[in-house]
GROMACS .gro file of C-alpha atoms in nm:
model
  493
    1MET     CA    1   0.000   0.000   0.000
    2TYR     CA    2   0.267   0.255   0.103
    3THR     CA    3   0.445   0.219  -0.232
    4ASP     CA    4   0.136   0.340  -0.422
    5THR     CA    5   0.205   0.712  -0.383
    6ASP     CA    6  -0.102   0.838  -0.570
    7ARG     CA    7  -0.338   0.623  -0.363
    8CYS     CA    8  -0.171   0.729  -0.039
    9VAL     CA    9  -0.195   1.096  -0.131
   10ARG     CA   10  -0.567   1.062  -0.206
   11ALA     CA   11  -0.622   0.889   0.130
   12VAL     CA   12  -0.437   1.166   0.317
   13GLN     CA   13  -0.611   1.450   0.134
   14SER     CA   14  -0.953   1.295   0.202
   15LYS     CA   15  -0.856   1.211   0.565
   16ASP     CA   16  -0.975   0.854   0.506
   17ALA     CA   17  -0.968   0.667   0.838
   18ARG     CA   18  -1.004   0.334   0.659
   19PHE     CA   19  -0.632   0.347   0.582
   20ASP     CA   20  -0.516   0.414   0.939
   21GLY     CA   21  -0.259   0.149   1.018
   22TRP     CA   22  -0.210   0.051   0.654
   23PHE     CA   23   0.060   0.317   0.611
   24PHE     CA   24   0.196   0.632   0.778
   25THR     CA   25   0.263   0.978   0.634
   26ALA     CA   26   0.603   1.124   0.719
   27VAL     CA   27   0.633   1.500   0.661
   28LEU     CA   28   0.981   1.593   0.544
   29THR     CA   29   0.964   1.958   0.652
   30THR     CA   30   0.837   1.913   1.008
   31ARG     CA   31   0.987   1.565   1.070
   32ILE     CA   32   0.649   1.451   1.206
   33TYR     CA   33   0.460   1.138   1.106
   34CYS     CA   34   0.081   1.107   1.101
   35ARG     CA   35  -0.198   0.862   1.032
   36PRO     CA   36  -0.391   0.920   0.703
   37SER     CA   37  -0.692   1.061   0.889
   38CYS     CA   38  -0.494   1.330   1.074
   39PRO     CA   39  -0.723   1.636   1.124
   40ALA     CA   40  -0.441   1.880   1.050
   41VAL     CA   41  -0.417   2.052   0.711
   42PRO     CA   42  -0.250   1.800   0.474
   43PRO     CA   43   0.109   1.890   0.381
   44LYS     CA   44   0.215   1.960   0.025
   45VAL     CA   45   0.250   1.646  -0.182
   46GLU     CA   46   0.620   1.706  -0.240
   47ASN     CA   47   0.675   1.713   0.137
   48MET     CA   48   0.511   1.375   0.200
   49THR     CA   49   0.673   1.035   0.206
   50PHE     CA   50   0.501   0.713   0.306
   51LEU     CA   51   0.627   0.437   0.531
   52PRO     CA   52   0.479   0.099   0.626
   53SER     CA   53   0.505   0.115   1.005
   54ALA     CA   54   0.539   0.349   1.300
   55ALA     CA   55   0.869   0.179   1.376
   56ALA     CA   56   1.002   0.269   1.031
   57CYS     CA   57   0.901   0.632   1.086
   58GLN     CA   58   1.071   0.644   1.425
   59GLN     CA   59   1.383   0.476   1.292
   60ALA     CA   60   1.399   0.740   1.017
   61GLY     CA   61   1.392   1.017   1.277
   62PHE     CA   62   1.026   1.126   1.258
   63ARG     CA   63   0.822   1.211   1.570
   64ALA     CA   64   0.461   1.112   1.633
   65CYS     CA   65   0.200   1.380   1.563
   66LYS     CA   66   0.042   1.515   1.882
   67ARG     CA   67  -0.298   1.562   1.719
   68CYS     CA   68  -0.370   1.232   1.548
   69ARG     CA   69  -0.148   1.011   1.770
   70PRO     CA   70  -0.050   0.769   1.493
   71ASP     CA   71   0.100   0.524   1.743
   72THR     CA   72  -0.255   0.440   1.855
   73SER     CA   73  -0.384   0.350   1.506
   74PRO     CA   74  -0.544   0.008   1.459
   75GLY     CA   75  -0.286  -0.249   1.354
   76SER     CA   76  -0.236  -0.339   0.991
   77PRO     CA   77  -0.495  -0.596   0.884
   78GLU     CA   78  -0.228  -0.767   0.674
   79TRP     CA   79  -0.084  -0.949   0.975
   80ASN     CA   80  -0.416  -1.120   1.049
   81ALA     CA   81  -0.493  -1.214   0.689
   82ARG     CA   82  -0.157  -1.367   0.599
   83ALA     CA   83   0.019  -1.683   0.714
   84ASP     CA   84   0.373  -1.619   0.587
   85ALA     CA   85   0.679  -1.566   0.803
   86VAL     CA   86   0.652  -1.184   0.816
   87ALA     CA   87   0.288  -1.194   0.928
   88ARG     CA   88   0.363  -1.459   1.191
   89ALA     CA   89   0.659  -1.254   1.312
   90MET     CA   90   0.443  -0.943   1.347
   91ARG     CA   91   0.182  -1.131   1.548
   92LEU     CA   92   0.455  -1.263   1.779
   93ILE     CA   93   0.613  -0.919   1.822
   94GLN     CA   94   0.271  -0.776   1.911
   95ASP     CA   95   0.240  -1.055   2.168
   96GLY     CA   96   0.566  -0.944   2.332
   97VAL     CA   97   0.794  -1.231   2.225
   98VAL     CA   98   1.091  -1.005   2.145
   99ASP     CA   99   1.069  -0.841   2.488
  100ARG     CA  100   1.058  -1.179   2.662
  101GLU     CA  101   1.282  -1.396   2.444
  102GLY     CA  102   1.477  -1.155   2.224
  103VAL     CA  103   1.525  -1.179   1.849
  104PRO     CA  104   1.678  -1.531   1.877
  105GLY     CA  105   1.359  -1.648   2.049
  106LEU     CA  106   1.147  -1.494   1.774
  107ALA     CA  107   1.357  -1.658   1.505
  108ALA     CA  108   1.343  -1.997   1.678
  109ARG     CA  109   0.963  -1.986   1.690
  110LEU     CA  110   0.951  -1.910   1.318
  111GLY     CA  111   1.211  -2.171   1.224
  112TYR     CA  112   1.446  -1.916   1.064
  113SER     CA  113   1.784  -1.768   1.150
  114THR     CA  114   1.795  -1.427   1.316
  115ARG     CA  115   1.956  -1.287   1.000
  116GLN     CA  116   1.670  -1.411   0.782
  117VAL     CA  117   1.409  -1.262   1.017
  118GLU     CA  118   1.591  -0.928   1.025
  119ARG     CA  119   1.617  -0.920   0.646
  120GLN     CA  120   1.253  -1.012   0.579
  121LEU     CA  121   1.108  -0.763   0.829
  122SER     CA  122   1.337  -0.480   0.717
  123ALA     CA  123   1.253  -0.541   0.351
  124GLU     CA  124   0.878  -0.529   0.407
  125LEU     CA  125   0.836  -0.297   0.706
  126GLY     CA  126   1.139  -0.073   0.690
  127ALA     CA  127   1.244  -0.179   1.041
  128GLY     CA  128   1.382  -0.487   1.211
  129PRO     CA  129   1.230  -0.675   1.506
  130LEU     CA  130   1.411  -0.467   1.770
  131ALA     CA  131   1.282  -0.140   1.621
  132LEU     CA  132   0.929  -0.282   1.594
  133ALA     CA  133   0.940  -0.395   1.956
  134ARG     CA  134   1.078  -0.054   2.061
  135ALA     CA  135   0.784   0.121   1.893
  136GLN     CA  136   0.545  -0.106   2.079
  137ARG     CA  137   0.719  -0.035   2.411
  138ALA     CA  138   0.682   0.337   2.346
  139GLN     CA  139   0.309   0.296   2.287
  140THR     CA  140   0.272   0.091   2.607
  141ALA     CA  141   0.463   0.355   2.801
  142ARG     CA  142   0.233   0.626   2.669
  143LEU     CA  143  -0.075   0.430   2.775
  144LEU     CA  144   0.058   0.386   3.127
  145ILE     CA  145   0.168   0.749   3.153
  146GLU     CA  146  -0.174   0.875   3.045
  147THR     CA  147  -0.405   0.623   3.213
  148SER     CA  148  -0.237   0.543   3.543
  149GLU     CA  149  -0.082   0.721   3.838
  150LEU     CA  150   0.220   0.491   3.852
  151PRO     CA  151   0.564   0.644   3.913
  152MET     CA  152   0.765   0.685   3.595
  153GLY     CA  153   1.024   0.432   3.710
  154ASP     CA  154   0.758   0.164   3.745
  155ILE     CA  155   0.616   0.253   3.404
  156ALA     CA  156   0.960   0.223   3.242
  157PHE     CA  157   1.008  -0.136   3.352
  158ALA     CA  158   0.643  -0.232   3.304
  159ALA     CA  159   0.665  -0.117   2.941
  160GLY     CA  160   0.971  -0.336   2.886
  161PHE     CA  161   1.254  -0.079   2.894
  162SER     CA  162   1.584  -0.194   3.041
  163SER     CA  163   1.652   0.138   3.214
  164ILE     CA  164   1.483   0.464   3.308
  165ARG     CA  165   1.731   0.651   3.092
  166THR     CA  166   1.632   0.451   2.782
  167PHE     CA  167   1.267   0.505   2.868
  168ASN     CA  168   1.311   0.883   2.894
  169GLU     CA  169   1.512   0.905   2.573
  170THR     CA  170   1.266   0.693   2.376
  171VAL     CA  171   0.960   0.885   2.492
  172ARG     CA  172   1.124   1.217   2.404
  173ALA     CA  173   1.238   1.091   2.065
  174VAL     CA  174   0.904   0.938   1.969
  175PHE     CA  175   0.661   1.194   2.112
  176ALA     CA  176   0.875   1.509   2.137
  177LEU     CA  177   0.765   1.538   2.499
  178ALA     CA  178   0.912   1.429   2.828
  179PRO     CA  179   0.714   1.163   3.019
  180GLY     CA  180   0.599   1.420   3.272
  181GLU     CA  181   0.473   1.650   2.996
  182LEU     CA  182   0.276   1.365   2.842
  183ARG     CA  183   0.105   1.305   3.174
  184GLN     CA  184   0.020   1.672   3.215
  185ARG     CA  185  -0.142   1.681   2.870
  186ALA     CA  186  -0.346   1.366   2.919
  187GLU     CA  187  -0.719   1.389   2.977
  188LYS     CA  188  -0.697   1.076   3.191
  189ALA     CA  189  -1.002   0.902   3.326
  190SER     CA  190  -1.247   1.181   3.245
  191ARG     CA  191  -1.270   1.064   2.886
  192LEU     CA  192  -1.259   0.696   2.970
  193GLY     CA  193  -1.550   0.687   3.210
  194PRO     CA  194  -1.572   0.539   3.561
  195ARG     CA  195  -1.340   0.251   3.636
  196VAL     CA  196  -1.270   0.004   3.913
  197PRO     CA  197  -0.988   0.119   4.145
  198GLY     CA  198  -0.659  -0.055   4.064
  199THR     CA  199  -0.736  -0.095   3.694
  200ILE     CA  200  -0.588   0.063   3.384
  201ALA     CA  201  -0.850   0.217   3.155
  202LEU     CA  202  -0.786   0.270   2.785
  203ARG     CA  203  -0.952   0.275   2.445
  204LEU     CA  204  -0.903   0.008   2.180
  205PRO     CA  205  -0.945   0.164   1.832
  206TYR     CA  206  -1.084  -0.018   1.531
  207ARG     CA  207  -1.175   0.043   1.168
  208ALA     CA  208  -1.541   0.126   1.127
  209PRO     CA  209  -1.788  -0.020   1.081
  210LEU     CA  210  -1.796  -0.272   1.363
  211ASN     CA  211  -2.107  -0.475   1.444
  212PRO     CA  212  -2.090  -0.571   1.813
  213GLY     CA  213  -2.391  -0.803   1.801
  214ASN     CA  214  -2.236  -1.131   1.694
  215LEU     CA  215  -1.896  -1.039   1.839
  216PHE     CA  216  -1.997  -0.978   2.200
  217GLY     CA  217  -2.310  -1.190   2.166
  218HIS     CA  218  -2.101  -1.496   2.087
  219LEU     CA  219  -1.857  -1.434   2.371
  220ALA     CA  220  -2.138  -1.375   2.621
  221ALA     CA  221  -2.359  -1.665   2.511
  222THR     CA  222  -2.073  -1.916   2.536
  223ALA     CA  223  -1.914  -1.767   2.850
  224VAL     CA  224  -1.781  -2.024   3.097
  225PRO     CA  225  -1.900  -1.941   3.452
  226GLY     CA  226  -1.615  -1.829   3.673
  227VAL     CA  227  -1.390  -1.752   3.374
  228GLU     CA  228  -1.615  -1.519   3.174
  229GLU     CA  229  -1.926  -1.314   3.231
  230TRP     CA  230  -2.141  -1.042   3.078
  231ARG     CA  231  -2.224  -0.777   3.335
  232ALA     CA  232  -2.333  -0.415   3.320
  233GLY     CA  233  -2.287  -0.393   2.943
  234ALA     CA  234  -1.936  -0.539   2.942
  235TYR     CA  235  -1.774  -0.872   2.861
  236ARG     CA  236  -1.536  -0.968   3.141
  237ARG     CA  237  -1.291  -1.255   3.164
  238THR     CA  238  -0.976  -1.376   3.337
  239LEU     CA  239  -0.642  -1.389   3.156
  240ARG     CA  240  -0.342  -1.617   3.191
  241LEU     CA  241  -0.035  -1.410   3.098
  242PRO     CA  242   0.342  -1.471   3.085
  243TYR     CA  243   0.424  -1.287   3.408
  244GLY     CA  244   0.100  -1.322   3.605
  245THR     CA  245  -0.276  -1.311   3.573
  246GLY     CA  246  -0.529  -1.048   3.477
  247VAL     CA  247  -0.894  -0.956   3.451
  248VAL     CA  248  -1.025  -0.756   3.156
  249SER     CA  249  -1.355  -0.576   3.104
  250LEU     CA  250  -1.446  -0.486   2.744
  251THR     CA  251  -1.734  -0.252   2.659
  252PRO     CA  252  -1.850  -0.178   2.303
  253GLN     CA  253  -1.873   0.196   2.229
  254PRO     CA  254  -1.969   0.379   1.906
  255ASP     CA  255  -1.609   0.458   1.805
  256HIS     CA  256  -1.392   0.234   2.022
  257ILE     CA  257  -1.390  -0.055   2.268
  258GLY     CA  258  -1.359   0.054   2.629
  259CYS     CA  259  -1.101  -0.161   2.805
  260GLN     CA  260  -1.026  -0.191   3.176
  261LEU     CA  261  -0.738  -0.413   3.281
  262ALA     CA  262  -0.637  -0.533   3.625
  263LEU     CA  263  -0.297  -0.708   3.614
  264THR     CA  264  -0.089  -0.873   3.883
  265ASP     CA  265   0.227  -0.775   3.688
  266LEU     CA  266   0.230  -0.463   3.470
  267ARG     CA  267   0.487  -0.617   3.236
  268ASP     CA  268   0.189  -0.805   3.090
  269LEU     CA  269   0.012  -0.489   2.973
  270THR     CA  270   0.125  -0.497   2.609
  271ILE     CA  271   0.048  -0.868   2.582
  272ALA     CA  272  -0.294  -0.830   2.742
  273ILE     CA  273  -0.388  -0.549   2.501
  274SER     CA  274  -0.265  -0.749   2.203
  275ARG     CA  275  -0.467  -1.055   2.305
  276CYS     CA  276  -0.783  -0.853   2.362
  277ARG     CA  277  -0.748  -0.691   2.020
  278TRP     CA  278  -0.693  -1.034   1.868
  279MET     CA  279  -0.996  -1.181   2.045
  280LEU     CA  280  -1.221  -0.901   1.916
  281ASP     CA  281  -1.063  -0.901   1.567
  282LEU     CA  282  -1.013  -0.525   1.592
  283ASP     CA  283  -0.743  -0.503   1.325
  284ALA     CA  284  -0.971  -0.637   1.052
  285ASP     CA  285  -1.042  -0.433   0.740
  286PRO     CA  286  -1.424  -0.441   0.711
  287GLU     CA  287  -1.422  -0.250   0.383
  288ALA     CA  288  -1.216  -0.520   0.213
  289VAL     CA  289  -1.409  -0.806   0.374
  290ASP     CA  290  -1.758  -0.672   0.311
  291GLY     CA  291  -1.668  -0.554  -0.038
  292GLN     CA  292  -1.565  -0.905  -0.137
  293LEU     CA  293  -1.871  -1.069   0.019
  294ARG     CA  294  -2.107  -0.818  -0.145
  295SER     CA  295  -1.994  -0.949  -0.482
  296ASP     CA  296  -2.222  -1.247  -0.419
  297PRO     CA  297  -2.579  -1.120  -0.481
  298LEU     CA  298  -2.725  -1.364  -0.228
  299LEU     CA  299  -2.489  -1.254   0.049
  300ALA     CA  300  -2.504  -0.883  -0.030
  301PRO     CA  301  -2.836  -0.817   0.154
  302LEU     CA  302  -2.694  -0.970   0.475
  303VAL     CA  303  -2.383  -0.753   0.453
  304ASP     CA  304  -2.581  -0.437   0.378
  305LYS     CA  305  -2.818  -0.504   0.668
  306ALA     CA  306  -2.545  -0.520   0.934
  307PRO     CA  307  -2.195  -0.451   0.795
  308GLY     CA  308  -1.874  -0.484   0.990
  309ARG     CA  309  -1.913  -0.826   1.146
  310ARG     CA  310  -1.597  -0.960   1.307
  311VAL     CA  311  -1.486  -1.314   1.389
  312PRO     CA  312  -1.501  -1.372   1.766
  313ARG     CA  313  -1.168  -1.528   1.859
  314THR     CA  314  -0.999  -1.625   2.184
  315VAL     CA  315  -0.722  -1.509   2.416
  316ASP     CA  316  -0.587  -1.864   2.454
  317ALA     CA  317  -0.573  -2.108   2.162
  318ALA     CA  318  -0.526  -2.416   2.382
  319GLU     CA  319  -0.827  -2.319   2.594
  320PHE     CA  320  -1.043  -2.282   2.287
  321ALA     CA  321  -0.933  -2.619   2.146
  322VAL     CA  322  -1.043  -2.790   2.468
  323ARG     CA  323  -1.374  -2.604   2.463
  324ALA     CA  324  -1.429  -2.694   2.097
  325VAL     CA  325  -1.407  -3.063   2.186
  326LEU     CA  326  -1.643  -3.015   2.481
  327GLY     CA  327  -1.887  -2.848   2.241
  328GLN     CA  328  -1.893  -3.128   1.984
  329GLN     CA  329  -2.253  -3.227   1.900
  330VAL     CA  330  -2.403  -3.062   2.210
  331SER     CA  331  -2.588  -2.738   2.278
  332THR     CA  332  -2.422  -2.414   2.384
  333ALA     CA  333  -2.561  -2.457   2.735
  334ALA     CA  334  -2.427  -2.814   2.764
  335ALA     CA  335  -2.082  -2.706   2.643
  336ARG     CA  336  -2.074  -2.431   2.909
  337THR     CA  337  -2.172  -2.683   3.175
  338HIS     CA  338  -1.894  -2.926   3.079
  339ALA     CA  339  -1.638  -2.643   3.072
  340ALA     CA  340  -1.755  -2.506   3.408
  341ARG     CA  341  -1.699  -2.847   3.568
  342LEU     CA  342  -1.342  -2.856   3.438
  343VAL     CA  343  -1.283  -2.505   3.569
  344ALA     CA  344  -1.420  -2.584   3.914
  345ALA     CA  345  -1.209  -2.898   3.943
  346HIS     CA  346  -0.883  -2.791   3.779
  347GLY     CA  347  -0.884  -2.412   3.730
  348GLU     CA  348  -0.650  -2.179   3.915
  349PRO     CA  349  -0.834  -1.946   4.156
  350VAL     CA  350  -0.802  -1.572   4.098
  351ALA     CA  351  -0.940  -1.266   4.275
  352ASP     CA  352  -1.190  -1.047   4.090
  353PRO     CA  353  -1.091  -0.680   4.139
  354ASP     CA  354  -1.457  -0.584   4.121
  355PRO     CA  355  -1.630  -0.684   4.446
  356GLU     CA  356  -1.955  -0.731   4.254
  357GLY     CA  357  -1.794  -0.943   3.982
  358GLY     CA  358  -1.831  -1.317   3.940
  359LEU     CA  359  -1.489  -1.416   3.804
  360THR     CA  360  -1.320  -1.680   4.018
  361HIS     CA  361  -1.079  -1.890   3.809
  362LEU     CA  362  -0.844  -1.914   3.514
  363PHE     CA  363  -0.937  -2.178   3.260
  364PRO     CA  364  -0.716  -2.481   3.340
  365SER     CA  365  -0.396  -2.509   3.139
  366PRO     CA  366  -0.316  -2.824   2.937
  367GLN     CA  367  -0.057  -2.915   3.200
  368ALA     CA  368  -0.322  -2.895   3.473
  369LEU     CA  369  -0.550  -3.120   3.267
  370ALA     CA  370  -0.277  -3.368   3.168
  371GLY     CA  371  -0.353  -3.594   3.463
  372LEU     CA  372  -0.728  -3.577   3.413
  373ASP     CA  373  -0.916  -3.896   3.502
  374PRO     CA  374  -1.131  -3.976   3.196
  375GLU     CA  375  -1.389  -4.147   3.415
  376SER     CA  376  -1.457  -3.816   3.589
  377LEU     CA  377  -1.590  -3.667   3.266
  378ALA     CA  378  -1.963  -3.679   3.197
  379LEU     CA  379  -1.896  -3.740   2.828
  380PRO     CA  380  -1.933  -4.031   2.587
  381ARG     CA  381  -1.628  -4.262   2.594
  382SER     CA  382  -1.517  -4.157   2.245
  383ARG     CA  383  -1.531  -3.788   2.346
  384ARG     CA  384  -1.323  -3.862   2.655
  385THR     CA  385  -1.056  -4.017   2.434
  386THR     CA  386  -1.063  -3.715   2.204
  387LEU     CA  387  -1.025  -3.475   2.496
  388THR     CA  388  -0.747  -3.660   2.678
  389THR     CA  389  -0.551  -3.712   2.355
  390LEU     CA  390  -0.581  -3.341   2.271
  391VAL     CA  391  -0.476  -3.234   2.620
  392ALA     CA  392  -0.173  -3.466   2.612
  393ALA     CA  393  -0.062  -3.325   2.274
  394LEU     CA  394  -0.103  -2.968   2.397
  395ALA     CA  395   0.079  -3.038   2.724
  396ASP     CA  396   0.385  -3.207   2.570
  397GLY     CA  397   0.418  -2.948   2.291
  398SER     CA  398   0.359  -3.188   2.002
  399LEU     CA  399   0.055  -2.978   1.905
  400PRO     CA  400   0.161  -2.612   1.914
  401LEU     CA  401  -0.139  -2.382   1.879
  402GLY     CA  402  -0.110  -2.006   1.883
  403ILE     CA  403  -0.109  -1.685   1.685
  404ASP     CA  404   0.220  -1.791   1.521
  405SER     CA  405   0.095  -2.132   1.408
  406ASP     CA  406   0.128  -2.242   1.049
  407TRP     CA  407  -0.241  -2.281   0.966
  408GLU     CA  408  -0.211  -2.578   0.732
  409ALA     CA  409   0.038  -2.763   0.952
  410ALA     CA  410  -0.190  -2.715   1.253
  411ARG     CA  411  -0.488  -2.844   1.056
  412ALA     CA  412  -0.294  -3.156   0.955
  413ARG     CA  413  -0.192  -3.225   1.316
  414LEU     CA  414  -0.546  -3.171   1.446
  415ASN     CA  415  -0.693  -3.399   1.181
  416SER     CA  416  -0.456  -3.675   1.291
  417LEU     CA  417  -0.608  -3.681   1.641
  418PRO     CA  418  -0.894  -3.923   1.715
  419GLY     CA  419  -1.238  -3.764   1.709
  420PHE     CA  420  -1.133  -3.459   1.506
  421GLY     CA  421  -1.340  -3.401   1.196
  422PRO     CA  422  -1.363  -3.105   0.958
  423TRP     CA  423  -1.599  -2.904   1.182
  424THR     CA  424  -1.379  -2.915   1.492
  425THR     CA  425  -1.060  -2.850   1.298
  426GLU     CA  426  -1.207  -2.556   1.106
  427VAL     CA  427  -1.367  -2.390   1.408
  428ILE     CA  428  -1.028  -2.404   1.584
  429ALA     CA  429  -0.860  -2.264   1.271
  430MET     CA  430  -1.118  -1.984   1.263
  431ARG     CA  431  -1.136  -1.879   1.626
  432ALA     CA  432  -0.809  -1.995   1.782
  433LEU     CA  433  -0.560  -1.960   1.495
  434GLY     CA  434  -0.727  -1.665   1.325
  435ASP     CA  435  -0.742  -1.800   0.969
  436PRO     CA  436  -0.981  -1.557   0.792
  437ASP     CA  437  -1.061  -1.819   0.529
  438ALA     CA  438  -1.162  -2.102   0.764
  439PHE     CA  439  -1.496  -2.243   0.655
  440LEU     CA  440  -1.767  -2.465   0.811
  441PRO     CA  441  -1.981  -2.600   0.524
  442SER     CA  442  -2.107  -2.892   0.736
  443ASP     CA  443  -2.224  -2.670   1.025
  444LEU     CA  444  -2.599  -2.703   1.079
  445GLY     CA  445  -2.652  -2.329   1.119
  446VAL     CA  446  -2.453  -2.250   0.806
  447ARG     CA  447  -2.641  -2.509   0.600
  448ARG     CA  448  -2.979  -2.388   0.727
  449ALA     CA  449  -2.895  -2.026   0.645
  450ALA     CA  450  -2.762  -2.123   0.302
  451LYS     CA  451  -3.085  -2.306   0.219
  452GLU     CA  452  -3.299  -2.009   0.327
  453LEU     CA  453  -3.093  -1.772   0.111
  454GLY     CA  454  -3.108  -1.994  -0.195
  455LEU     CA  455  -2.743  -2.097  -0.170
  456PRO     CA  456  -2.639  -2.461  -0.209
  457SER     CA  457  -2.691  -2.641   0.122
  458THR     CA  458  -2.479  -2.953   0.077
  459PRO     CA  459  -2.120  -2.917   0.204
  460ALA     CA  460  -1.957  -2.991  -0.132
  461ALA     CA  461  -2.179  -2.758  -0.333
  462LEU     CA  462  -2.158  -2.482  -0.073
  463THR     CA  463  -1.779  -2.507  -0.065
  464ALA     CA  464  -1.772  -2.468  -0.444
  465ARG     CA  465  -1.998  -2.162  -0.428
  466ALA     CA  466  -1.789  -2.013  -0.146
  467ALA     CA  467  -1.478  -2.004  -0.364
  468GLY     CA  468  -1.588  -1.654  -0.462
  469TRP     CA  469  -1.586  -1.545  -0.096
  470ARG     CA  470  -1.218  -1.624  -0.045
  471PRO     CA  471  -1.008  -1.523   0.143
  472TRP     CA  472  -1.285  -1.412   0.381
  473ARG     CA  473  -1.498  -1.725   0.424
  474ALA     CA  474  -1.473  -1.707   0.806
  475TYR     CA  475  -1.655  -1.372   0.788
  476ALA     CA  476  -1.913  -1.517   0.552
  477VAL     CA  477  -1.985  -1.776   0.823
  478GLN     CA  478  -2.059  -1.493   1.068
  479TYR     CA  479  -2.312  -1.342   0.825
  480LEU     CA  480  -2.475  -1.680   0.766
  481TRP     CA  481  -2.497  -1.754   1.138
  482ALA     CA  482  -2.655  -1.412   1.190
  483THR     CA  483  -2.971  -1.521   1.006
  484ASP     CA  484  -3.064  -1.734   1.309
  485ASP     CA  485  -3.224  -1.586   1.620
  486HIS     CA  486  -2.969  -1.755   1.848
  487PRO     CA  487  -2.831  -1.560   2.150
  488VAL     CA  488  -2.483  -1.566   1.994
  489ASN     CA  489  -2.604  -1.310   1.741
  490HIS     CA  490  -2.729  -1.043   1.982
  491LEU     CA  491  -2.589  -0.824   2.254
  492PRO     CA  492  -2.731  -0.938   2.589
  493VAL     CA  493  -2.994  -0.704   2.733
   0.00000   0.00000   0.00000
């Protein structure tokens, strides 16, 4: 995108927010970089250059605009729609892998040498993994400075900086303000609404439109008691994070998602934000998705009726895989009941920061479930075998599932497990791995909706028809599901 100068110029001159995060405008005269929708008067065309990432702008010596705050743009939708090494690397960097494991750890996860990773990221993004991680640390620092009352020294280390001096220098270089000046300028909690004491409140941006019905409806309708709940207009859940635990509250708003985080270790802030954005699919490009799906005349009315549907994902791929098996061939209520029993017996207790909240546990990890007695499960014998085999593969690492997974390799490994058919594998690919083209032609709800719309209703014929929906078939599933009056399609009242 950033190499198409004419298109970028048109986006900047029209202040088109749809391109926020796709590219950044660096102004040669002022040495400031902006998002395309910056409200300031656009610079002269000859003074504009375009770069693919905030990290590339910072590395080239440009400072973030104080009006449009380009560091808070939604992430590029490319990293969620692609499965190549660069996209997987970006998802891992956003999840804090470089801060925790360094560039060698990132390279090892991708199966490449550090030199190859550096070369590929620099070629496509104009910055290497260290610069990309530095830009993310700067954004985390800004969030903590503006939304908390923590001392600056605590913020420096919570954001991942190795020293207070590096923290101060980075903040000044990126934002052209000292940390204390940033705090003085912040509007703080007055614009974020009331929050529970001890939490960090912030806004999660997204590309409009966003339809919260199926997104939050699905999360609320399938919520596991003790781990998740819908209360007072917000979806709340517990989080297992690298350094500790957390509780998040997410509230849909007209132009953002309100987010309140309570963490036992502030070093998990960046990771928690990244996982919440991933779960809500906030970096999607609804214009591209809906535009492709509208090309089918039978799908177009569904898209026009309620555009901007997202794919509800998960904060923990292993957790979702277990829940997918528990949900095989049973109702939503039965799946919640089975999951709640596992949580009560094997989940790790946590404290809810809200005294009126109902969150009590983390969902049990694969390691905690590895010694599970199959006879204790109120499931058919074949389902018990499926669950225990899955848990064993997750616990010993022979089945790696996560945002960095190779989608096709993960599908092949899942299909090799007993009791895994196309539906279970594809729903895990869709909601746990984030494949935007995952498809469920055998799903009862999808087939029923297809028949009502006049689409083919047999799996083979529907798959053939859906070739025109690629690479966004997972979003087509959301529109097809939405034809049913199931609770997953509506915000709870």
